[in-house]
Short mmCIF file of C-alpha atoms in Angstrom, two decimals:
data_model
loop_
_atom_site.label_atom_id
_atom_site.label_comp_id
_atom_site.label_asym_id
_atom_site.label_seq_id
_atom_site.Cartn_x
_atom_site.Cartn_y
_atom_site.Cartn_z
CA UNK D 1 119.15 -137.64 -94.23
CA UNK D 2 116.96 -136.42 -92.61
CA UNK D 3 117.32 -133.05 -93.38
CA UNK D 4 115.80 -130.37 -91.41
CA UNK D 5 115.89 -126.93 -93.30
CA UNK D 6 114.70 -123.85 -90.90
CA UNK D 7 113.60 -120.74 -92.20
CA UNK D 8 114.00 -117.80 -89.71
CA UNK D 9 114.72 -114.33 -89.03
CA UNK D 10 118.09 -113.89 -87.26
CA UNK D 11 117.92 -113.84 -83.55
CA UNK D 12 114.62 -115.98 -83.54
CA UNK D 13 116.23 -118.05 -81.71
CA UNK D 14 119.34 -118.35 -79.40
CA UNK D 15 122.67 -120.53 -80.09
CA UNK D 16 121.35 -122.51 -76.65
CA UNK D 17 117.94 -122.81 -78.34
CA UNK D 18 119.32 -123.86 -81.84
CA UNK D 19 121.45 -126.81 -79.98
CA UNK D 20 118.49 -127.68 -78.17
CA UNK D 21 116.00 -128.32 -81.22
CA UNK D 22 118.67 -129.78 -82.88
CA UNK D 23 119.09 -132.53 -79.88
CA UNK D 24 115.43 -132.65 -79.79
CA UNK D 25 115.14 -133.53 -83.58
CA UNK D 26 117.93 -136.36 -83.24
CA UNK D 27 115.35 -137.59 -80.61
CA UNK D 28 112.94 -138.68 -83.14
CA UNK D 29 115.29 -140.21 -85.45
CA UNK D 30 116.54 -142.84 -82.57
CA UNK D 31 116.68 -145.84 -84.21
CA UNK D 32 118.68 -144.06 -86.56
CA UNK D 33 122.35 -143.62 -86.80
CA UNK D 34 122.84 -140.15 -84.78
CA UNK D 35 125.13 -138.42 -87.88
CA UNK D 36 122.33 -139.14 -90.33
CA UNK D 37 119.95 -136.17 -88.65
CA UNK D 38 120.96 -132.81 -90.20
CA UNK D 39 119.52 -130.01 -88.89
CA UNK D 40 120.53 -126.76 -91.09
CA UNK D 41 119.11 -122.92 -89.59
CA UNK D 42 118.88 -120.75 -92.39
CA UNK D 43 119.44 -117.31 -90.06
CA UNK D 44 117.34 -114.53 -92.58
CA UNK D 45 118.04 -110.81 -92.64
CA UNK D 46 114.90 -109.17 -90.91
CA UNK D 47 113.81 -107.87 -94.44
CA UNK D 48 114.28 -111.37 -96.09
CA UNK D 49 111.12 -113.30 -94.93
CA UNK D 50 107.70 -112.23 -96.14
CA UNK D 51 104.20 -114.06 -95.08
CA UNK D 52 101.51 -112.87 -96.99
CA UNK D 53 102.09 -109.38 -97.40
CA UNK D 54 104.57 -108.19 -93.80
CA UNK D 55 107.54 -108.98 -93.23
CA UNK D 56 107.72 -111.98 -90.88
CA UNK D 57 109.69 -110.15 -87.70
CA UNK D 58 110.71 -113.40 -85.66
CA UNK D 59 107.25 -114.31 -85.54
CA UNK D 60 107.03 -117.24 -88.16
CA UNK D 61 109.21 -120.34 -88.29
CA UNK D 62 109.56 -122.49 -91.72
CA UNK D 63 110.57 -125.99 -91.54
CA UNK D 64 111.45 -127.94 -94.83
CA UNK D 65 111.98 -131.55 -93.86
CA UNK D 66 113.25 -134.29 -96.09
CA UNK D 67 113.37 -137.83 -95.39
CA UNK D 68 114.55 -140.67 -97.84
CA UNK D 69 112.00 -142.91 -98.47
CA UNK D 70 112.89 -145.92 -96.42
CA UNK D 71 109.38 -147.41 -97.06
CA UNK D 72 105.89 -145.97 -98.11
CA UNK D 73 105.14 -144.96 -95.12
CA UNK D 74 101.26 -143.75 -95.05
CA UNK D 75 99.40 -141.28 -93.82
CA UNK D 76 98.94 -142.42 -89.84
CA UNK D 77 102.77 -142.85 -89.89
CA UNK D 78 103.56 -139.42 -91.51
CA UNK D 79 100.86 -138.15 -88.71
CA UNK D 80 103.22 -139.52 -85.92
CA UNK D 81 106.65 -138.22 -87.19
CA UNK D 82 105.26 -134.65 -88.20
CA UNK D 83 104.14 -134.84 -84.54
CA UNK D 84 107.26 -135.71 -82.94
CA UNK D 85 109.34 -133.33 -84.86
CA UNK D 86 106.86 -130.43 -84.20
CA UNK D 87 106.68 -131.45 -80.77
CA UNK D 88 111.43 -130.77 -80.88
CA UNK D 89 109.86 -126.94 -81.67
CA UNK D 90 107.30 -126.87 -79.31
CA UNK D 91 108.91 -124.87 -76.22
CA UNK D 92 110.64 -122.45 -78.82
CA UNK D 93 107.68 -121.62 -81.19
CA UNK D 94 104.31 -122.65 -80.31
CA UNK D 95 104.92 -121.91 -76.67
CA UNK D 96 106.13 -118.76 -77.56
CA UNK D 97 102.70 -118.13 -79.61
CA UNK D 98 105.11 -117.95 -82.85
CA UNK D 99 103.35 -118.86 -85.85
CA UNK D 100 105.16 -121.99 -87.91
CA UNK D 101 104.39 -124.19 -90.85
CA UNK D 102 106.45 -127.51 -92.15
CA UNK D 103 106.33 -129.81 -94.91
CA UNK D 104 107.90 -133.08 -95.19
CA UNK D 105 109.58 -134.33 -98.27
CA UNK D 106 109.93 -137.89 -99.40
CA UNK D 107 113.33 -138.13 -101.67
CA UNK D 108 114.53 -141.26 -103.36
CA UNK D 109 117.72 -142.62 -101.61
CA UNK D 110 119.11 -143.14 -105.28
CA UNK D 111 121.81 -140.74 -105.39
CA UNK D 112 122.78 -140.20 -101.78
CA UNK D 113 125.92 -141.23 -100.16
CA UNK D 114 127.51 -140.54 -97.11
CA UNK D 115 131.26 -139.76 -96.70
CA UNK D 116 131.06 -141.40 -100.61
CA UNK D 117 129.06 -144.84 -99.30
CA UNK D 118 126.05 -146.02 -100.41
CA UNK D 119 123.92 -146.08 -96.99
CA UNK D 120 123.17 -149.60 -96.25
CA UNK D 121 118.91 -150.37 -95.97
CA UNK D 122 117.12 -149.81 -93.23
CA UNK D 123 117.12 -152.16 -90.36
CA UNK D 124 120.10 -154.04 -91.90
CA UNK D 125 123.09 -155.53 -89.89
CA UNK D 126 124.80 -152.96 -91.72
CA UNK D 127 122.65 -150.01 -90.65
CA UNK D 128 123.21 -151.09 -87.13
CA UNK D 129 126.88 -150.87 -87.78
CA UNK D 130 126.67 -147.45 -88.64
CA UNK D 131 124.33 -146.85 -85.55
CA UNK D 132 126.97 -148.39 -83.60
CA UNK D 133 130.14 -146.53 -84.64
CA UNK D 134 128.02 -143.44 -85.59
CA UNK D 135 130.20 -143.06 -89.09
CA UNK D 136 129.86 -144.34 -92.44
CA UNK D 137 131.70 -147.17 -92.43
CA UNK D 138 132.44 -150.13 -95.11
CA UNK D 139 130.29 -152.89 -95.45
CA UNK D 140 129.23 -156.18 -97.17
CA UNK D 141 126.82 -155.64 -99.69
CA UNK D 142 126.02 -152.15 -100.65
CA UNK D 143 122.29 -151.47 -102.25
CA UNK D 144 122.20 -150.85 -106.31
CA UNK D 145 118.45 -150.28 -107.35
CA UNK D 146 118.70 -151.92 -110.68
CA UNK U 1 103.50 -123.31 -99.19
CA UNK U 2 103.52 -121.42 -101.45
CA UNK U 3 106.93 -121.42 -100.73
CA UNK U 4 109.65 -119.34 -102.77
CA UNK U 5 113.03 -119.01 -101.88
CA UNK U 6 115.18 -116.75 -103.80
CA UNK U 7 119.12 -117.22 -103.83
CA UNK U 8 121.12 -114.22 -105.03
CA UNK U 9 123.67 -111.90 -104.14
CA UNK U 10 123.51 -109.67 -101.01
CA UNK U 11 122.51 -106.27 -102.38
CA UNK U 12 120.46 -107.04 -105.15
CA UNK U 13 117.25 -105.86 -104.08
CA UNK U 14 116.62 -103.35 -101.65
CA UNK U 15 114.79 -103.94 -98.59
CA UNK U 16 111.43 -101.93 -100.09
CA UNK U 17 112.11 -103.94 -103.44
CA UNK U 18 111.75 -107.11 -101.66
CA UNK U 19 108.39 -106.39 -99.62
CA UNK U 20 107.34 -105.29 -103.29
CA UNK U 21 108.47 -108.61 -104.54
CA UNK U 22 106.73 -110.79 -101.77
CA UNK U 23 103.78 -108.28 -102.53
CA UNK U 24 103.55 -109.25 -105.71
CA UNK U 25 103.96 -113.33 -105.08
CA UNK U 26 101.18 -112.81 -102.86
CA UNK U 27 99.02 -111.68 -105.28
CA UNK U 28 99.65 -114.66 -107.81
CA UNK U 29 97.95 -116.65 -105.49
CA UNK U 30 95.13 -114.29 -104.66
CA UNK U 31 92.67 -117.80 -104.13
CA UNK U 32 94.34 -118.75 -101.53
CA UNK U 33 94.79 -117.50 -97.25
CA UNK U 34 97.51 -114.71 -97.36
CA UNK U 35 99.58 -116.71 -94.97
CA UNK U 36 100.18 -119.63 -96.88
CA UNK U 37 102.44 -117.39 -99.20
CA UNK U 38 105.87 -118.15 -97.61
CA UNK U 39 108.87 -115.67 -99.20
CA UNK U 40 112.69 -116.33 -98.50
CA UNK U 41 115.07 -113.86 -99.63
CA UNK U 42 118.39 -116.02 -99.69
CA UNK U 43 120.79 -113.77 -99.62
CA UNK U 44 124.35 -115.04 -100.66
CA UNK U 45 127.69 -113.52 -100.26
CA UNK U 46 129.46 -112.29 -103.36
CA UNK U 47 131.84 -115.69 -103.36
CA UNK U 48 129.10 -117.66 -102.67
CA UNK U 49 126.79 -118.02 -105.75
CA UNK U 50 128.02 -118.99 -109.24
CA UNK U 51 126.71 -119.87 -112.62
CA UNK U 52 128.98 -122.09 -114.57
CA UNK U 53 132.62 -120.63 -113.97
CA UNK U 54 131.90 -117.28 -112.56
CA UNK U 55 130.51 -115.67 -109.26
CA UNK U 56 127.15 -114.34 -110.37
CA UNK U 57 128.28 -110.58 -109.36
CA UNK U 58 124.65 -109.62 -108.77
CA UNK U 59 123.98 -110.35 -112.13
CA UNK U 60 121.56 -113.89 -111.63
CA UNK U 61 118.31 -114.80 -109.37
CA UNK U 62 117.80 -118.11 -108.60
CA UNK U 63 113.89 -118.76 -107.62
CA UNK U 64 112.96 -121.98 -106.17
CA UNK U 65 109.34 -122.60 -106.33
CA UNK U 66 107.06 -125.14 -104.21
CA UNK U 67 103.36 -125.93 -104.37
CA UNK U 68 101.49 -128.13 -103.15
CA UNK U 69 99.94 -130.61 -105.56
CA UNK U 70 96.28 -129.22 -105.38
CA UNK U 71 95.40 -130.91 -108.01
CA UNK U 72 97.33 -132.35 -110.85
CA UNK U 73 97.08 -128.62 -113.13
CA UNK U 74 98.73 -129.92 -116.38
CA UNK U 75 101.30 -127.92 -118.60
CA UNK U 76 99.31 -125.03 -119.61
CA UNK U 77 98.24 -123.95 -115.99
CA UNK U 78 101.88 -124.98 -114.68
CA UNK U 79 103.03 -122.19 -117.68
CA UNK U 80 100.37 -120.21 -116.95
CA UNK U 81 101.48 -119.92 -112.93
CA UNK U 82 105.14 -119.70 -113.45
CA UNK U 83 104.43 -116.49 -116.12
CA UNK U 84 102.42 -115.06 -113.27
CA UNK U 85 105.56 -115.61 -110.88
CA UNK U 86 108.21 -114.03 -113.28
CA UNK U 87 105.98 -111.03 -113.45
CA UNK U 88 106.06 -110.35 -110.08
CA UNK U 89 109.62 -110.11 -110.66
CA UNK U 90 109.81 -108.37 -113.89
CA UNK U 91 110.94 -105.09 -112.86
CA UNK U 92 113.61 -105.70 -110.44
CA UNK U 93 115.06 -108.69 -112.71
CA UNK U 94 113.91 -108.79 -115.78
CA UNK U 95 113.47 -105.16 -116.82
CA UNK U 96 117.08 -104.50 -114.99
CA UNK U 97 118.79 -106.80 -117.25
CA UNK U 98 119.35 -109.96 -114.89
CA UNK U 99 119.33 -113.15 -115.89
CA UNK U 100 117.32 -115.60 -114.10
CA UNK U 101 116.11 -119.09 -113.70
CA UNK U 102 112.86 -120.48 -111.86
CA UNK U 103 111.68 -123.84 -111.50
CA UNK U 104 108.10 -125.44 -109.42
CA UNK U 105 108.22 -128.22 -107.50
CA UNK U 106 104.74 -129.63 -107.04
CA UNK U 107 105.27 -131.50 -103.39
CA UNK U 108 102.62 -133.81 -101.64
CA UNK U 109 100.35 -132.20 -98.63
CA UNK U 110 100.43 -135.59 -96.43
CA UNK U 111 103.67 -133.76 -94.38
CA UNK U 112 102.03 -130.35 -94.60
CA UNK U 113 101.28 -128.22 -91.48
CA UNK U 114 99.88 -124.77 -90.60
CA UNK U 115 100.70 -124.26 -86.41
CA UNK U 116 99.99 -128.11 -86.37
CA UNK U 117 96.86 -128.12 -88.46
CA UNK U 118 96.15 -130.13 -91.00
CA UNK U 119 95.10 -127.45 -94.07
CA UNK U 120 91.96 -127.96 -95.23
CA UNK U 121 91.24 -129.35 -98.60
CA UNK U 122 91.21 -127.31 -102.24
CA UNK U 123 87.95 -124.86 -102.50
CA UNK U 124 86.26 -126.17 -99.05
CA UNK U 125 84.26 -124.30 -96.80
CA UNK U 126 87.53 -124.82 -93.78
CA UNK U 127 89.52 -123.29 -96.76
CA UNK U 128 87.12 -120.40 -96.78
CA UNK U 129 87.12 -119.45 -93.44
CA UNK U 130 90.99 -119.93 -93.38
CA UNK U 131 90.80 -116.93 -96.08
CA UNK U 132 88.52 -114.85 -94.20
CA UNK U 133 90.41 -115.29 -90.79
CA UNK U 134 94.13 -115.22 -92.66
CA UNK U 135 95.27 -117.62 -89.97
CA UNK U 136 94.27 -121.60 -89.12
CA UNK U 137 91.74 -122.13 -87.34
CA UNK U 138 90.28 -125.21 -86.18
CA UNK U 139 87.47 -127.18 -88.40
CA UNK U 140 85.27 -130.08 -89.21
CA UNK U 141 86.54 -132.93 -91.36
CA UNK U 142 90.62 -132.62 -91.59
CA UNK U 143 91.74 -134.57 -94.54
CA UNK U 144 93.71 -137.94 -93.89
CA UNK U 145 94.96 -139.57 -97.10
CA UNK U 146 93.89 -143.49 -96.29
CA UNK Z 1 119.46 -126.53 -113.42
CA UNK Z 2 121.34 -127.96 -112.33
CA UNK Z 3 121.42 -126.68 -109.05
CA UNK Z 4 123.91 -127.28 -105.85
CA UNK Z 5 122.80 -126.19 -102.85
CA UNK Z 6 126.19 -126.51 -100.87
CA UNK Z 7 125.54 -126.09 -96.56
CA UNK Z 8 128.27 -125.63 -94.31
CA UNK Z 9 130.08 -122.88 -91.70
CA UNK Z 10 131.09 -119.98 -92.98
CA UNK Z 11 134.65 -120.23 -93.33
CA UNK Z 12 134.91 -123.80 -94.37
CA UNK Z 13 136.28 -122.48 -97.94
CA UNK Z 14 138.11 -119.90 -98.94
CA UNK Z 15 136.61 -117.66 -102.05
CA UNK Z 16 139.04 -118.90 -104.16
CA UNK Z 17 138.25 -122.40 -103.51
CA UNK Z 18 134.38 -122.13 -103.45
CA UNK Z 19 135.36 -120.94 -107.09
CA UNK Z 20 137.49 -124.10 -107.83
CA UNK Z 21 134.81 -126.07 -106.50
CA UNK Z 22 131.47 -124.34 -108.46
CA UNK Z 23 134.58 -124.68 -112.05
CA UNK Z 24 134.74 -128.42 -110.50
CA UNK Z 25 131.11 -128.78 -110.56
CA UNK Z 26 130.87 -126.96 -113.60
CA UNK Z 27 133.21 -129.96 -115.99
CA UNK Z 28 130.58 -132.54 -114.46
CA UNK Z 29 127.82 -131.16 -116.93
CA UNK Z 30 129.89 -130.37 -119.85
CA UNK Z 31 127.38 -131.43 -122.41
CA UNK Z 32 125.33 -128.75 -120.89
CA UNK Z 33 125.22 -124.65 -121.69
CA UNK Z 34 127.79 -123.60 -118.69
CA UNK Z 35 124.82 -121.33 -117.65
CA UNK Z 36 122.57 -124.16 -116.50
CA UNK Z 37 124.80 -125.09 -113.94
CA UNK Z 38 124.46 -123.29 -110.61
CA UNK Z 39 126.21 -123.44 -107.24
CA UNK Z 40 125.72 -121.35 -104.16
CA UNK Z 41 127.20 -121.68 -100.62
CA UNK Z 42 124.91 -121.64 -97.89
CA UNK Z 43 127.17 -120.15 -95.84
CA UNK Z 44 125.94 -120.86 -92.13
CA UNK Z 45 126.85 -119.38 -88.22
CA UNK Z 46 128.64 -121.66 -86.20
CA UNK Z 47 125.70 -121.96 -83.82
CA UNK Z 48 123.14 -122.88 -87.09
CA UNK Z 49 124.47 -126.30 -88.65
CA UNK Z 50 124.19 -129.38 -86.40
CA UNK Z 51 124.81 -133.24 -87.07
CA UNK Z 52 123.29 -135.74 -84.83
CA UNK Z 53 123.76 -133.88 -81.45
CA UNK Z 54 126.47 -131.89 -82.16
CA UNK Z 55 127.26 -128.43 -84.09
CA UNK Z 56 129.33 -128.89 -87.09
CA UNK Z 57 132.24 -126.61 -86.73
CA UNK Z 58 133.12 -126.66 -90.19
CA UNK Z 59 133.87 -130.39 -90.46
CA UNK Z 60 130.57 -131.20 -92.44
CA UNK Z 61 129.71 -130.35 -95.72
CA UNK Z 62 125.92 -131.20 -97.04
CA UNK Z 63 125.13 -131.19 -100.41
CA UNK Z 64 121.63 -130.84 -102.26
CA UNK Z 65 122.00 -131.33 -106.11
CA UNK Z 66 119.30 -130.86 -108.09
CA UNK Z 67 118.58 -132.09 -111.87
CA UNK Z 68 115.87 -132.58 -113.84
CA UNK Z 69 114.88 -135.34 -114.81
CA UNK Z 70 116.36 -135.25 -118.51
CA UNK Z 71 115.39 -138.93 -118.76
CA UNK Z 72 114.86 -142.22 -116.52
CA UNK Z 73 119.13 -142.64 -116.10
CA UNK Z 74 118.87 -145.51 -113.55
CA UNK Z 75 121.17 -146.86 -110.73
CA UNK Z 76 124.42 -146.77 -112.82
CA UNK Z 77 124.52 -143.72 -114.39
CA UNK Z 78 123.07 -141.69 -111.36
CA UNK Z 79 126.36 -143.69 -108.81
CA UNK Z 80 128.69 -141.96 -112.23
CA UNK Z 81 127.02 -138.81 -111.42
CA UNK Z 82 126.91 -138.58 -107.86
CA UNK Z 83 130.83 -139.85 -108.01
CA UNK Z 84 132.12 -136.97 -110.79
CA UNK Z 85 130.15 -134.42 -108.02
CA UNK Z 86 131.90 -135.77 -105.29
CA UNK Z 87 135.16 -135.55 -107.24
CA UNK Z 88 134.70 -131.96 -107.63
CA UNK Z 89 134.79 -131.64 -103.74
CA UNK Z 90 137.50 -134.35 -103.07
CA UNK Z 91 140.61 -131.69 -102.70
CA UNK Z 92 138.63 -129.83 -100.68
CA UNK Z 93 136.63 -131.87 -98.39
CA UNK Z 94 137.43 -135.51 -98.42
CA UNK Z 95 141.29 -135.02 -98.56
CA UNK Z 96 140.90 -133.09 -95.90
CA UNK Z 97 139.35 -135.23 -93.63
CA UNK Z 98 135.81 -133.06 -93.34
CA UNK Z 99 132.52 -135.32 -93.18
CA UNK Z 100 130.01 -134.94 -96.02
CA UNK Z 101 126.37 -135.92 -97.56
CA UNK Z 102 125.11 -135.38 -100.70
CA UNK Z 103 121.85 -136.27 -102.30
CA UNK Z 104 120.60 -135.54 -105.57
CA UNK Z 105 117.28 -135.07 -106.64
CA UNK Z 106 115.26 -135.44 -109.65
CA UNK Z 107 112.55 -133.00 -110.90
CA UNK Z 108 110.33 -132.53 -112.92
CA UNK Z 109 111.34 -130.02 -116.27
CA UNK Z 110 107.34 -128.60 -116.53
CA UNK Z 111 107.93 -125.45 -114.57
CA UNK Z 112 111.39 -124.69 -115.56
CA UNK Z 113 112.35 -121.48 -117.26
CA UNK Z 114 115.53 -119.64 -118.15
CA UNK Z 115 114.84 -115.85 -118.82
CA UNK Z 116 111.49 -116.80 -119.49
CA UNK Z 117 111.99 -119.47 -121.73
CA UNK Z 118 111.14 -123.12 -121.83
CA UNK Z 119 114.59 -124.94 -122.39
CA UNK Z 120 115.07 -126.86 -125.25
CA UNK Z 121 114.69 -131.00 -124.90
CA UNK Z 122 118.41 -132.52 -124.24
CA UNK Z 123 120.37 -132.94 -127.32
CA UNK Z 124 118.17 -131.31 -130.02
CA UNK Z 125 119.34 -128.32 -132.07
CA UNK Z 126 118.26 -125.76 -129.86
CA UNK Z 127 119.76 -127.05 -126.98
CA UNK Z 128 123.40 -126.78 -129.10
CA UNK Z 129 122.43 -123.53 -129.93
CA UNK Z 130 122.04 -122.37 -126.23
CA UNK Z 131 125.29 -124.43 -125.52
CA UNK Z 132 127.28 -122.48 -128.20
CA UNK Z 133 125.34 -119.01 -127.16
CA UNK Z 134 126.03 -120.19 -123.10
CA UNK Z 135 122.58 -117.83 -122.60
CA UNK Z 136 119.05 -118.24 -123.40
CA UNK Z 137 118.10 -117.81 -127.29
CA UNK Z 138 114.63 -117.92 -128.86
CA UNK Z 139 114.51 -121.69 -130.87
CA UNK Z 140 111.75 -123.15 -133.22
CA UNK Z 141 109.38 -125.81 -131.18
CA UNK Z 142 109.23 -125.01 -127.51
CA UNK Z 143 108.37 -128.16 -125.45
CA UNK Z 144 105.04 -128.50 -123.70
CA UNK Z 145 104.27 -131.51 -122.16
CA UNK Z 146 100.03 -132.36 -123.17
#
């Protein structure tokens, strides 16, 4: 986590463009450890994406993000990230006058693990530890909700 | 959102069968702007998709559903809306012997954008004109949950 | 339900082993009908999976498991859970030195439908009946939630 999921017709974008938004996503995750941010381009046959009625033709983008919920944010906060990760888009889709639409979800951190860990809690000694060697690696006192 | 994505097996609907499909989805949600209703046609290779100890063989359709909580609609709207859903499938799954399985995941709106916009609210007069234009368009009063 | 959305390069696993893996998964739930449990490989393009800054190249593996939420199972039995699904990957991912991520969420059961048909509440009658049938049955009392 994060997770970005993104809907688009095949050929949408280029290999050059994918790597790009995916750098530009990891951007707005910085004070995160850089192998948390996922970024996943579901590549859709052109007669596999409908909006409304017509097929889609490269023209729409569809961006399912999930984030674990680290705190309660609120609604200015959500504001600034939805931003930031529209703005890792911007030169491929709204500059391009391509229509897109995203939605963030907020997942409990319950059952997620990395490489079999328990992630340790945000802004942690042992979250900067995993920012530091950019792996999952063991530490003192792993989180149990109880 | 609307969103639906829909996981099966390469070859299991046509290309016209699926514009009929996303046709159909469309018009469950006849209420609201034509664009919000997102289809993704999943389509999985035949090792790819199993149900319990076999590959699905063409035989299953997975449909992943995901409103927006509008409102909180209750169980008898909620069965209401996913009846309405299956029947725009019913003759390519259904009536062909599939199986199938749907669920609806009602998501918050606080990470939800149209080409940056925040949508306007539930039976308002931006909502309207978001109808009548099929497209956002900028208006008075966008929502921020405090 | 439930369902295991599995992302990685094409290529990663063989057919045989996705197959070993979804039979894998399949053990995890065996209190369930085999026919609730459903796995399908997002098979992605080497340019179209990234971690951090980086494209995958088949040494990540991200999963997204989805239940419903049968009832409140707290910390414990969710870290049993998430450790029998990770099992059913271990020969094929962690033994062989790949990176992974899973998270599992929790739904809600109000909009789910097999063939039509609300599934019977865990461990009642009807729910043996669809274990012993593995398909979806009629059953006295379907559940709506007032």
């Amino acid at each position: 986590m994060p997770l970005h999921r993104i809907y688009s017709n095949k050929g949408t974008f280029t290999a050059a463009e994918k790597h790009d938004i995916a750098k530009n996503i990891r951007k707005v995750y910085s004070v995160l450890p850089a192998f948390y941010v996922v970024v996943a381009f579901v590549d859709l046959d052109p007669d596999s994406f409908y909006v409304g009625n017509d097929a889609v033709n490269g023209k729409f983008v569809r961006i399912v993000t999930q984030h674990l919920a680290r705190t309660n944010i609120g609604a200015k906060r959500t504001d600034y990230i939805v931003g930031l990760i529209q703005d890792a888009f911007k030169p491929y889709v709204q500059d391009r006058g391509l229509d897109w639409e995203i939605h963030i979800e907020e997942m409990e951190r319950e059952g997620w693990r990395e490489n079999g860990m328990i992630p340790p809690m945000p802004n942690t000694d042992a979250e900067k530890l995993w920012v530091k060697e950019d792996k999952p690696v063991e530490y003192d006192g792993a989180y149990f909700k109880e």
